[in-house]
Short mmCIF file of C-alpha atoms in Angstrom, two decimals:
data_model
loop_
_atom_site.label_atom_id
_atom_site.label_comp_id
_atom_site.label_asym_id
_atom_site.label_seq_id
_atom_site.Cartn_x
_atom_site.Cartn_y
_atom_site.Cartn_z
CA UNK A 230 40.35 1.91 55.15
CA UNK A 231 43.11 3.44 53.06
CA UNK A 232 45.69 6.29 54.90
CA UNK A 233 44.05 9.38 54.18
CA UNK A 234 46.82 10.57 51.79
CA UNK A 235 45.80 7.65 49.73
CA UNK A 236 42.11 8.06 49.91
CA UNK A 237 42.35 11.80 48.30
CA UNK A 238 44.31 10.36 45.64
CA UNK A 239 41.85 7.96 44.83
CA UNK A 240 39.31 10.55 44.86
CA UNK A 241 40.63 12.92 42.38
CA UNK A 242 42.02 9.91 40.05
CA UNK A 243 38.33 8.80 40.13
CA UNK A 244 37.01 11.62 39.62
CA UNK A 245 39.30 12.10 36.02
CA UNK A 246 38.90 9.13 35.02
CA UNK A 247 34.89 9.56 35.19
CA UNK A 248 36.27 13.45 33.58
CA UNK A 249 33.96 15.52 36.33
CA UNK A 250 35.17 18.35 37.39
CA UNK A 251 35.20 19.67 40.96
CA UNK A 252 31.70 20.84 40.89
CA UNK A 253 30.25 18.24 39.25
CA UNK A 254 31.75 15.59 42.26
CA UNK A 255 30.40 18.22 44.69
CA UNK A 256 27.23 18.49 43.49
CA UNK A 257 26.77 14.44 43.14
CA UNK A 258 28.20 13.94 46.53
CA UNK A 259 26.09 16.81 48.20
CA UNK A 260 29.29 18.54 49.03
CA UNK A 261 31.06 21.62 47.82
CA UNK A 262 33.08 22.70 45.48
CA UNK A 263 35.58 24.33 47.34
CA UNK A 264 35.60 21.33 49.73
CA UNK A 265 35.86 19.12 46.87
CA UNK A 266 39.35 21.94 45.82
CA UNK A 267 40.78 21.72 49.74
CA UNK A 268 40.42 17.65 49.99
CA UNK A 269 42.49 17.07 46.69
CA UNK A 270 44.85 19.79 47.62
CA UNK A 271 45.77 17.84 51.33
CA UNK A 272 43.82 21.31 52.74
CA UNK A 273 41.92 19.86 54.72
CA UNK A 274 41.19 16.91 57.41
CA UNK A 275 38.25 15.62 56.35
CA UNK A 276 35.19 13.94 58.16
CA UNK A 277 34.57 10.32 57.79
CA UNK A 278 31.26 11.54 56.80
CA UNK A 279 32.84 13.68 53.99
CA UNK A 280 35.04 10.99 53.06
CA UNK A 281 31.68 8.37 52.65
CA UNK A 282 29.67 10.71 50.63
CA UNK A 283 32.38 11.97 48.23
CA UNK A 284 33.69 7.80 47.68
CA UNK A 285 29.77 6.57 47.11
CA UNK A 286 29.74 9.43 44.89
CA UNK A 287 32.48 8.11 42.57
CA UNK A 288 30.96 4.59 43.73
CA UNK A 289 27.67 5.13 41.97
CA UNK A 290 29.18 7.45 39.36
CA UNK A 291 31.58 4.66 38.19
CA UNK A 292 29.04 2.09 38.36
CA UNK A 293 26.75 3.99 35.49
CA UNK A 294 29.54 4.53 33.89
CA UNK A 295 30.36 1.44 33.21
CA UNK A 296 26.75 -0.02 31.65
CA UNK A 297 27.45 -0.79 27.88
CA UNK A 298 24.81 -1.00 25.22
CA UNK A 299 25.07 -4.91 25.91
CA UNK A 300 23.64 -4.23 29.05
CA UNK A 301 21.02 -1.81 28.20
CA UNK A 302 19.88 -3.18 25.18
CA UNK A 303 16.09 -4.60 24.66
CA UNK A 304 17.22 -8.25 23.15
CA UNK A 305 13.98 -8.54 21.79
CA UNK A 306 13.86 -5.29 19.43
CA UNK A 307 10.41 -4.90 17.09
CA UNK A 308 11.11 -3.54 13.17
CA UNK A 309 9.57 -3.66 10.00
CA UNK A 310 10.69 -5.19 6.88
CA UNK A 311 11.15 -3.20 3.67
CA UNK A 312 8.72 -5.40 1.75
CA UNK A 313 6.25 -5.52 4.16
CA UNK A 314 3.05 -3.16 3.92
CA UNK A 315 3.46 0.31 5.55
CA UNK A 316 0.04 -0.50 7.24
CA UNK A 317 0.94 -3.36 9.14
CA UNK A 318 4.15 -1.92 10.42
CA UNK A 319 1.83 1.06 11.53
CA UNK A 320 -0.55 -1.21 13.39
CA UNK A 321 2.05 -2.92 15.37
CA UNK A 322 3.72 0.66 16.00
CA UNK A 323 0.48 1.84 17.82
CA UNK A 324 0.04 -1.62 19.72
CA UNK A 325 3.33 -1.04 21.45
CA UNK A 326 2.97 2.85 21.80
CA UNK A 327 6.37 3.48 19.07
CA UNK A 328 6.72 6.73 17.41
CA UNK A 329 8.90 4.72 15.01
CA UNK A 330 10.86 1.65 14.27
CA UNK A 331 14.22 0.09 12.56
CA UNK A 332 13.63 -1.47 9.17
CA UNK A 333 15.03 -4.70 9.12
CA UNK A 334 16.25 -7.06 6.15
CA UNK A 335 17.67 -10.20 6.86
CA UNK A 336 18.49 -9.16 10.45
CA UNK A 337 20.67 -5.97 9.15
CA UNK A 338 19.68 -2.70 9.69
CA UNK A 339 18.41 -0.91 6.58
CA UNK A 340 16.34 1.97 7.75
CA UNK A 341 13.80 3.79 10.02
CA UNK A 342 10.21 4.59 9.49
CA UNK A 343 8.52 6.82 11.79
CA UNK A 344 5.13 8.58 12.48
CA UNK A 345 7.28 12.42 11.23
CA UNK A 346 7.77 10.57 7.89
CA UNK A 347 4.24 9.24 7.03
CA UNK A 348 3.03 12.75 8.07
CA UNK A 349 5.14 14.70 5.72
CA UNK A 350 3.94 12.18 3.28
CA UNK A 351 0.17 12.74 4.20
CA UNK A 352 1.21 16.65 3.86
CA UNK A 353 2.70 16.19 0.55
CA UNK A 354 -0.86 14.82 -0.34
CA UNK A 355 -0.29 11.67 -0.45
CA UNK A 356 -3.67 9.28 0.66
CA UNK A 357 -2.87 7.18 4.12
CA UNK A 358 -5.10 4.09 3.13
CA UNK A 359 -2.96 4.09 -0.09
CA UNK A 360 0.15 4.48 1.70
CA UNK A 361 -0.73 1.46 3.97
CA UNK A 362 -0.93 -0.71 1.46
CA UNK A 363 2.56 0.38 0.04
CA UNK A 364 5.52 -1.52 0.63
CA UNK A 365 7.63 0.31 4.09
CA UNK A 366 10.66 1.04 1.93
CA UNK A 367 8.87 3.46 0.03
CA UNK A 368 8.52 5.13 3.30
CA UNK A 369 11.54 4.28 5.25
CA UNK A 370 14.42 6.98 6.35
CA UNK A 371 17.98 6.44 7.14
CA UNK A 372 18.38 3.77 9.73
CA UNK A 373 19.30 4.43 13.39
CA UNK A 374 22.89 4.79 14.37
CA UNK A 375 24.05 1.57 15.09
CA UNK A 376 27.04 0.10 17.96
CA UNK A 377 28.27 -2.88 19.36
CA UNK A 378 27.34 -4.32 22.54
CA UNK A 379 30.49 -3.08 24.14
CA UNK A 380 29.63 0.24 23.40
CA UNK A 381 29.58 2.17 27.02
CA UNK A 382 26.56 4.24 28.17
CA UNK A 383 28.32 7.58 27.55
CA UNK A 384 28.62 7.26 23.66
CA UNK A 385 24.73 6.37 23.79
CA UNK A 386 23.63 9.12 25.73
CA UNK A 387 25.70 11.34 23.24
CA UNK A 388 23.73 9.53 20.07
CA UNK A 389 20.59 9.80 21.78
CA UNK A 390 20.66 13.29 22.26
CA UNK A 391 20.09 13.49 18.49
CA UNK A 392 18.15 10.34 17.50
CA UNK A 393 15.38 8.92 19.15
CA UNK A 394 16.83 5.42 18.96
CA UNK A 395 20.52 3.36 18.85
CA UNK A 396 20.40 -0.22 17.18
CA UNK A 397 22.92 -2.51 19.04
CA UNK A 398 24.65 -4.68 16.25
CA UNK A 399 26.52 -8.04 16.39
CA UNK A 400 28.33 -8.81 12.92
CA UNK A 401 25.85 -6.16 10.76
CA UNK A 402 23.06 -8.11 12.53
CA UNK A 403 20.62 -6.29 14.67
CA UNK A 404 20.90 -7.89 18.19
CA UNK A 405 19.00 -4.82 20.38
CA UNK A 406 17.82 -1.48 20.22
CA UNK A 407 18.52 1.13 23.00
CA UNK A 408 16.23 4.44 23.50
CA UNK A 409 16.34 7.16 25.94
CA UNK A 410 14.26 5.35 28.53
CA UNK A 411 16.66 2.65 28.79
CA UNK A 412 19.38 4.79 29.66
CA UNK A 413 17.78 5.33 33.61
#
């Protein structure tokens, strides 16, 4: 093990780099703040038990930090097709329990068509078996963002909080798709 002097450093370096603040190290580690405040200052001679919780901490912290879309990614991502009829994008939607899906053309991302959309549509007045029979682009939204597969977990957590999907691209070619349940 590293001289104590050294261990505190790499404590609070770790803990920038992963940009938590005292609390938020104290709270993963099951510490304290103010203990978190004293160790980084030299204010303290710490337990080896202290020690072990706050570097497992930063451990675990750093690991999760470190996933990248790449890694997250479903490599085997359904979509629809612009030309293909809203109906049978719908069907395959309810088989696999999706709200929504990218539109695909030619393996680049092109839109989004979602169960929202086709009920404003309905609401509008327009008739459902007509709409099935319609072409998805008629339908379709703006696509999901999209990223590369180096992308790191904390940009897709940020995207996610505002869409309900991220498409992972390779080239302009859709390669994965990452939602909020792939995150944990």
């Amino acid at each position: 093990m590293l001289p104590l002097p050294d261990v505190v450093r790499q404590i609070r370096r770790g803990r920038i780099q992963l940009d938590l603040t005292q609390a938020d190290l104290a709270r993963e580690s099951g510490t304290s703040q103010s203990l978190i405040a004293k160790l980084e200052r030299n204010r303290l001679n710490p337990s080896y038990e202290v020690v072990r919780k706050v570097l497992e901490a930063l451990d675990r912290l750093t690991a999760t930090q470190d996933a990248t879309a790449g890694d997250l990614m479903n490599t085997e991502p359904l979509f629809a097709e612009p030309a293909e009829a809203l109906g049978k994008a719908l069907t395959r939607m309810k088989e696999h329990g999706f709200s929504q899906l990218p539109v695909v053309d030619r393996g680049q991302p092109v839109g989004s068509i979602s169960e929202s959309a086709i009920l404003e549509r309905i609401e509008k007045g327009a008739d459902l078996e007509a709409l099935k029979r319609q072409p998805v682009r008629l339908s379709m939204r703006a696509s999901f963002p999209t990223v590369e597969p180096h992308t790191r977990k904390r940009t897709l957590v940020e995207l996610l909080r505002d869409h309900e999907a991220v498409l992972v691209v390779r080239e302009g070619r859709l390669v994965g798709v990452v939602t909020k349940s792939d995150l944990w």
